[in-house]
mmCIF file of C-alpha atoms in Angstrom:
data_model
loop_
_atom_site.group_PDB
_atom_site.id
_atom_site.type_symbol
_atom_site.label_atom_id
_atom_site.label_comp_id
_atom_site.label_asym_id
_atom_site.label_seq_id
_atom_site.Cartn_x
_atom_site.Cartn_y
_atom_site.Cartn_z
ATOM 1 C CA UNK A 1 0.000 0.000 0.000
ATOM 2 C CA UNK A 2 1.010 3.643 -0.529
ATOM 3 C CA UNK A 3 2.149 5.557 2.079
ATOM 4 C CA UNK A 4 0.995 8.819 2.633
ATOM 5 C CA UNK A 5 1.290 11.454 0.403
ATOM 6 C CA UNK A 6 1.959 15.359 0.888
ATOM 7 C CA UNK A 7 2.306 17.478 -1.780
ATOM 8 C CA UNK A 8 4.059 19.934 -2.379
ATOM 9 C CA UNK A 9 7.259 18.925 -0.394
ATOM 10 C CA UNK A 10 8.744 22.433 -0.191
ATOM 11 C CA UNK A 11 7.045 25.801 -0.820
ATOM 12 C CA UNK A 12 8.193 29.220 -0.251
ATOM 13 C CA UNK A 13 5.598 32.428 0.125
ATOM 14 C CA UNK A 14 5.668 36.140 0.865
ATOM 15 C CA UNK A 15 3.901 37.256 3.955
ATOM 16 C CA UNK A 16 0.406 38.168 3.244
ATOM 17 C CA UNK A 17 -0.365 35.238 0.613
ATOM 18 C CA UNK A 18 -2.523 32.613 1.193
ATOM 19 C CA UNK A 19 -1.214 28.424 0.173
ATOM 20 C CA UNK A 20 -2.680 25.654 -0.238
ATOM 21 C CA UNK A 21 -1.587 22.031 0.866
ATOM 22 C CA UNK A 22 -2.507 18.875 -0.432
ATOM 23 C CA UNK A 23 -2.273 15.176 1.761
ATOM 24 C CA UNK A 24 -3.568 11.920 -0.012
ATOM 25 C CA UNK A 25 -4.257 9.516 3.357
ATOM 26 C CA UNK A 26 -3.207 5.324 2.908
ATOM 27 C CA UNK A 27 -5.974 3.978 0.858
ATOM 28 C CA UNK A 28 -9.119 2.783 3.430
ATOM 29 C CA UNK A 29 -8.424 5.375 5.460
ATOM 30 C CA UNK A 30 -11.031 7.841 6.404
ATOM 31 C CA UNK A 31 -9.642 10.235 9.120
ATOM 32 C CA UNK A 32 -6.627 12.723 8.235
ATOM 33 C CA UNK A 33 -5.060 14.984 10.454
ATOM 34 C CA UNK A 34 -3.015 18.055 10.119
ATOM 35 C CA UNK A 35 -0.349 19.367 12.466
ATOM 36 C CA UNK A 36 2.283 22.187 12.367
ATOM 37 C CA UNK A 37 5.901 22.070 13.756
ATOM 38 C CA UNK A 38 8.402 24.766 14.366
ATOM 39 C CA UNK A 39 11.392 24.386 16.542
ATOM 40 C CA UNK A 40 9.272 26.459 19.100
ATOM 41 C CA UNK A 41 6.554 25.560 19.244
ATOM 42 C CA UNK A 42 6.897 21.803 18.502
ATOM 43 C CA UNK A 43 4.465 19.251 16.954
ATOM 44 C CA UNK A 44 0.647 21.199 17.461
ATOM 45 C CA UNK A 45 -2.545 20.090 16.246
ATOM 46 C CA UNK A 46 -4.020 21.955 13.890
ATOM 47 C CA UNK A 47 -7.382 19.922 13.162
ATOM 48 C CA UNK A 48 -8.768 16.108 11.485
ATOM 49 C CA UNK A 49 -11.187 15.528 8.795
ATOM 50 C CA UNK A 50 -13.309 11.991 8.633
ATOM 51 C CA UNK A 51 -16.069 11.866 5.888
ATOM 52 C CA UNK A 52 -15.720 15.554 4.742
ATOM 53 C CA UNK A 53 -16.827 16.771 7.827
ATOM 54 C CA UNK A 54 -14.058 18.875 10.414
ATOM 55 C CA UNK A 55 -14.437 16.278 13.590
ATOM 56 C CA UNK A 56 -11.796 18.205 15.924
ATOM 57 C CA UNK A 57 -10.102 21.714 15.918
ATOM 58 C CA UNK A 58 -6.703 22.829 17.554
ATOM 59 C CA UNK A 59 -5.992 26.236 18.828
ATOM 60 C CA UNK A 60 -5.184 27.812 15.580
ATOM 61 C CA UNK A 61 -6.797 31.215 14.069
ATOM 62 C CA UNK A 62 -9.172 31.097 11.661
ATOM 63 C CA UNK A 63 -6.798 31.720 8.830
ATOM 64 C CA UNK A 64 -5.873 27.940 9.174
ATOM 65 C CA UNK A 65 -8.078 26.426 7.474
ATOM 66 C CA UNK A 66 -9.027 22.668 5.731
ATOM 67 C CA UNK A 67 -10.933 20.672 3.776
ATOM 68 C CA UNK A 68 -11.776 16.993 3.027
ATOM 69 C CA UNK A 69 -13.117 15.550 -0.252
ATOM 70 C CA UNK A 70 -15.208 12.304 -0.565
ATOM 71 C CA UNK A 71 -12.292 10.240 -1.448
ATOM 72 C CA UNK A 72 -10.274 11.107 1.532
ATOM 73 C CA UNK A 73 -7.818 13.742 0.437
ATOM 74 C CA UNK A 74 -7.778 16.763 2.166
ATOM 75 C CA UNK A 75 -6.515 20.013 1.668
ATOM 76 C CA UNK A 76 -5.071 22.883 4.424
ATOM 77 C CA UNK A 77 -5.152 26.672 3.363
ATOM 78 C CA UNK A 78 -3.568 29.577 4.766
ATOM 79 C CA UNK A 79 -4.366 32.586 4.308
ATOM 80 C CA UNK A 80 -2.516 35.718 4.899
ATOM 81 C CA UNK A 81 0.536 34.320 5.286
ATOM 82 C CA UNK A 82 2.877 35.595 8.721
ATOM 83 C CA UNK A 83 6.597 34.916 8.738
ATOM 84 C CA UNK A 84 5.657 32.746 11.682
ATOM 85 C CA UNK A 85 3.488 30.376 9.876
ATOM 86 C CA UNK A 86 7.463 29.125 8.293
ATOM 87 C CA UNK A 87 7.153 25.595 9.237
ATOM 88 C CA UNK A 88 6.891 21.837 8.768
ATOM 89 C CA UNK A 89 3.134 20.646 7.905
ATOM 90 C CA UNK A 90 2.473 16.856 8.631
ATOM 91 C CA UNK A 91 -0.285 15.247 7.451
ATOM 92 C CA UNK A 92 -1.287 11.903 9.031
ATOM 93 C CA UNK A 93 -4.173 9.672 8.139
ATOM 94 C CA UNK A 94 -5.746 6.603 10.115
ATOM 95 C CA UNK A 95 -7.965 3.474 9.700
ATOM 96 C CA UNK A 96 -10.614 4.119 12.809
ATOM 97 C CA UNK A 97 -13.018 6.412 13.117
ATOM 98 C CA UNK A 98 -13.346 6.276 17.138
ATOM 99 C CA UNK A 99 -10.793 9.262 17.994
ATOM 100 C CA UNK A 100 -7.971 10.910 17.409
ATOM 101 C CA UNK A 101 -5.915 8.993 20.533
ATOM 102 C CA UNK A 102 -7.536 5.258 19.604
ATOM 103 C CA UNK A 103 -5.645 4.195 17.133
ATOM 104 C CA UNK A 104 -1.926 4.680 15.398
ATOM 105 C CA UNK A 105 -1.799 7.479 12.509
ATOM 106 C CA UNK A 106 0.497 7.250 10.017
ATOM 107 C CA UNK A 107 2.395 10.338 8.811
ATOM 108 C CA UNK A 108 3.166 12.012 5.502
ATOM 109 C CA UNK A 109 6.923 13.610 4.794
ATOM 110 C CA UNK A 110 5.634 16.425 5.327
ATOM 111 C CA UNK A 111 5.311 20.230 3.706
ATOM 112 C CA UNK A 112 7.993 22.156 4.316
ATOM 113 C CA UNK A 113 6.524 26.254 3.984
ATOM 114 C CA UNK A 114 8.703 29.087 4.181
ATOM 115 C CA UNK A 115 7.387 32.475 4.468
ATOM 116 C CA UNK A 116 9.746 35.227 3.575
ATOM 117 C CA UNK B 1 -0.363 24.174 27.545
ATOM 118 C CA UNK B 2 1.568 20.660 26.061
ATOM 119 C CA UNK B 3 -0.101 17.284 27.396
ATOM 120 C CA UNK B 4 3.116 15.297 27.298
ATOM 121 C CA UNK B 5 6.368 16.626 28.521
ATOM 122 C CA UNK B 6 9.350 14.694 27.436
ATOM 123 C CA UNK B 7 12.657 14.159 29.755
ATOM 124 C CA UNK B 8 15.275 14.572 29.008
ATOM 125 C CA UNK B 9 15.215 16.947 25.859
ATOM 126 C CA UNK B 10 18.493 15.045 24.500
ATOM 127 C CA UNK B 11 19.852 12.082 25.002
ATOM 128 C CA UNK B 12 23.914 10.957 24.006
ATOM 129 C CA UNK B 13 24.425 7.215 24.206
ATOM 130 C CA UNK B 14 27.297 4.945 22.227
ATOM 131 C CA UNK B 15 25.740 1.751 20.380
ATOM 132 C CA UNK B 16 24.720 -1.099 22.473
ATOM 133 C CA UNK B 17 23.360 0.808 25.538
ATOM 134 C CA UNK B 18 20.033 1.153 26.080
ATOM 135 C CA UNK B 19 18.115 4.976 26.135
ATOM 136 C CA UNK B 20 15.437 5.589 28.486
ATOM 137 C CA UNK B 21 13.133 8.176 27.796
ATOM 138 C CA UNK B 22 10.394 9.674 29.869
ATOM 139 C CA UNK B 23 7.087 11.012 29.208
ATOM 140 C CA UNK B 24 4.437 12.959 31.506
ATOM 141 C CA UNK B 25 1.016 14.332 31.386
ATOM 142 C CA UNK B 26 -1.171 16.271 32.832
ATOM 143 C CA UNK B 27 -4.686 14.814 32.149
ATOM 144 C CA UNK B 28 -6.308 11.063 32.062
ATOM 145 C CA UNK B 29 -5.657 9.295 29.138
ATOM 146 C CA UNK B 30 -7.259 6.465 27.338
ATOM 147 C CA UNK B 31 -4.006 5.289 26.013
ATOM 148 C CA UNK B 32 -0.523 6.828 24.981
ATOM 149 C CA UNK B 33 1.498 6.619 22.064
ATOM 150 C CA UNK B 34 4.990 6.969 21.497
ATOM 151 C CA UNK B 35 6.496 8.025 17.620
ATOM 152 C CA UNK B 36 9.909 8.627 16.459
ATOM 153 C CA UNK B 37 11.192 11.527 13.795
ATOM 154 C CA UNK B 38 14.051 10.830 11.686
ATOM 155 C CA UNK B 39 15.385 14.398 11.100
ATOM 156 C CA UNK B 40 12.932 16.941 9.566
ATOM 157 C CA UNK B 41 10.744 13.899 8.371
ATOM 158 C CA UNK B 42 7.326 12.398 9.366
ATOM 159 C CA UNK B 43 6.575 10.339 12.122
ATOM 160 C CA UNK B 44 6.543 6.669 12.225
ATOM 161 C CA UNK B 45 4.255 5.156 15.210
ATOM 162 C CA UNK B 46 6.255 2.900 17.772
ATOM 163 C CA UNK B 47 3.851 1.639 20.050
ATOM 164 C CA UNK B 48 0.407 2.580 22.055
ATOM 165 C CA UNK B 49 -0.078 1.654 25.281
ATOM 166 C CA UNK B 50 -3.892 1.714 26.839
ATOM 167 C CA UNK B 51 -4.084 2.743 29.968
ATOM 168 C CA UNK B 52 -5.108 -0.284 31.408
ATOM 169 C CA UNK B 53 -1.981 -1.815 30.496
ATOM 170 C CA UNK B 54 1.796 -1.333 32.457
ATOM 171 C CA UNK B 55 4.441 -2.622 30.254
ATOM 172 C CA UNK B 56 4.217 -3.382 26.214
ATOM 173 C CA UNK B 57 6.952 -4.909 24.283
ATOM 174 C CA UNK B 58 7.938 -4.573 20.887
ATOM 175 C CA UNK B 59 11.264 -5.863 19.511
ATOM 176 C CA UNK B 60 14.034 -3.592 21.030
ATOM 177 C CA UNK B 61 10.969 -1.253 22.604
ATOM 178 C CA UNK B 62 9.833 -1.322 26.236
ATOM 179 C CA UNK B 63 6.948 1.117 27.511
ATOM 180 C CA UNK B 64 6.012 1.454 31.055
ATOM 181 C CA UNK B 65 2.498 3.408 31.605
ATOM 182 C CA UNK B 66 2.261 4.493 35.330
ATOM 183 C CA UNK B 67 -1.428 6.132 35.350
ATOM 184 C CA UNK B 68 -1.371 7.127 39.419
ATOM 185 C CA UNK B 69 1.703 9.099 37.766
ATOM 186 C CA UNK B 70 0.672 10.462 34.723
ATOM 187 C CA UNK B 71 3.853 9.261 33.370
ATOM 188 C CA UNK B 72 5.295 6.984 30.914
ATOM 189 C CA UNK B 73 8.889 5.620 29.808
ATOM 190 C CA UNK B 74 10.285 4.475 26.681
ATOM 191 C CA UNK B 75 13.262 1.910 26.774
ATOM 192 C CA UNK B 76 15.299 1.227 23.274
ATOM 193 C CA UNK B 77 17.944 -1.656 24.510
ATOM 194 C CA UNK B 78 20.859 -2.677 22.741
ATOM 195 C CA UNK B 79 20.750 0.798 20.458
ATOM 196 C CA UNK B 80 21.774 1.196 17.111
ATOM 197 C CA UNK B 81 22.984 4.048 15.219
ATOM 198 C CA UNK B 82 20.078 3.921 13.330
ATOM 199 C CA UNK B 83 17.989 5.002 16.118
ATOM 200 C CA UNK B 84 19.086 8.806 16.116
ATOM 201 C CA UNK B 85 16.212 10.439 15.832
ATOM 202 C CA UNK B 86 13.648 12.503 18.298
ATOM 203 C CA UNK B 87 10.628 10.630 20.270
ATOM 204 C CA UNK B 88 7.580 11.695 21.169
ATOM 205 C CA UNK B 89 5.266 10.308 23.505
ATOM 206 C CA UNK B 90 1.204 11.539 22.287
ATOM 207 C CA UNK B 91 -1.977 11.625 24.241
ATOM 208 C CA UNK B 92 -5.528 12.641 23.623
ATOM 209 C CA UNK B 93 -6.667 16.188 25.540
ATOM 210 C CA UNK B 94 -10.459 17.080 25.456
ATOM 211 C CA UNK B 95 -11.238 20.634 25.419
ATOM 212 C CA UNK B 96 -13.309 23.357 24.275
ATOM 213 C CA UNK B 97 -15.500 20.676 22.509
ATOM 214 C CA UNK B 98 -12.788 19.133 20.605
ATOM 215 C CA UNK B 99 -10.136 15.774 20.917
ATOM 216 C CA UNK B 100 -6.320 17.108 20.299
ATOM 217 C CA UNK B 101 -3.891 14.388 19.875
ATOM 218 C CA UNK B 102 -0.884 16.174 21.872
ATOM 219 C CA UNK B 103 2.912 15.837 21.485
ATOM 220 C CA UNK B 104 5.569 16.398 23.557
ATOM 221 C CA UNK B 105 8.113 18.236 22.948
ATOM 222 C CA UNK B 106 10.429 15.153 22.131
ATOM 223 C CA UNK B 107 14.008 13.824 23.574
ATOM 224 C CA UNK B 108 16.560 13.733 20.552
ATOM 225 C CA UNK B 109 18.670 10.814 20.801
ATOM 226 C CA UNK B 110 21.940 10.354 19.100
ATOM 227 C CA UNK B 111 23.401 6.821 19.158
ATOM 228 C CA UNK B 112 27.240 7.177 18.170
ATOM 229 C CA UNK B 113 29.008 3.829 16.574
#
């Protein structure tokens, strides 16, 4: 089976832009999560689709936003880019559909954004 | 405020001797996970221990869960230099309406040969 897939891999933007990232979860799986990490801030949650529908929501502004289509892949946009959004997106999907916690994800490479 | 709090934040060790890492949190859990980062790359799930468990093996992997803690431990025995990488340990938080899954901030271990 594939992996998971994140594209693009690297992507540099100017502050106030807006980007869009793209995740394609293991095949059969219905939930996909999105987190951000920065050397500060480490891994955070940022939020996880299952069936098109937002199921949970980290502490992020609204300008973080996402999107799930009916087979699976989701998207993240964010809009008006800061220089503090530079970071490392990970994308993770999983089989289950009782919780983010229940069972193992399994992680993309990852999007690498750089805001300049 | 972070649900798992890794200890210590790096970790030094020559191959062959085992790395302990520690994990704890603040909240109850229904289980814990723990993940490992090769550098600047996804994660890649170890192990999940339910909280209803104590100890879970997995090859080289050992993972204590002490609930009346809040605390966990990761043991890699007989390392390799292929185990550099950071850990994380991962719980569930429920808040504001909403399940987070919540990392730690990691322990980066470097196993020299």
């Amino acid at each position: 089976k594939a992996g998971v897939t994140q594209t693009p891999r690297y992507l540099i933007k100017t502050r106030g832009q807006q980007v869009t990232l793209s995740c394609s979860p293991i095949s059969g799986h219905r939930s996909v999560s999105w987190y951000q990490q920065t050397p500060g801030q480490g891994l955070q949650f940022l939020f996880e689709y299952f069936s098109e529908t937002q199921r949970n929501k980290g502490n992020f502004p609204g300008r973080f936003s996402g999107r799930q289509f009916s087979n699976s892949r989701s998207e993240m946009n964010v809009s008006t880019l800061e220089l503090g959004d530079s970071a490392l997106y990970l994308c993770a999907s999983s089989t289950r559909d009782r919780g983010l916690s229940s069972h193992e994800q399994y992680f993309g490479p990852g999007t690498r954004l750089t805001v300049t | 405020s972070q649900q798992g709090e890794e200890d210590p934040q790096a970790l030094s060790i020559q191959e062959g001797e085992n790395a302990t890492m520690n994990c704890s949190y603040k909240t109850s859990i229904n289980n814990l996970q723990w993940y490992r980062q090769n550098s600047g790359r996804g994660l890649v799930h170890l192990i999940l221990i339910r909280s209803n468990e104590r100890e879970k093996h997995s090859g080289r992997l050992r993972v204590t869960l002490d609930t009346s803690k809040k605390s966990s431990s990761l043991l890699i025995t007989a390392s390799r230099a292929a185990d550099t990488a950071s850990y994380f340990c991962a719980t569930a938080q429920f808040s504001g309406g909403y399940n987070k899954l919540i990392f730690g901030a990691g322990t980066r271990l470097a196993v020299h040969p």
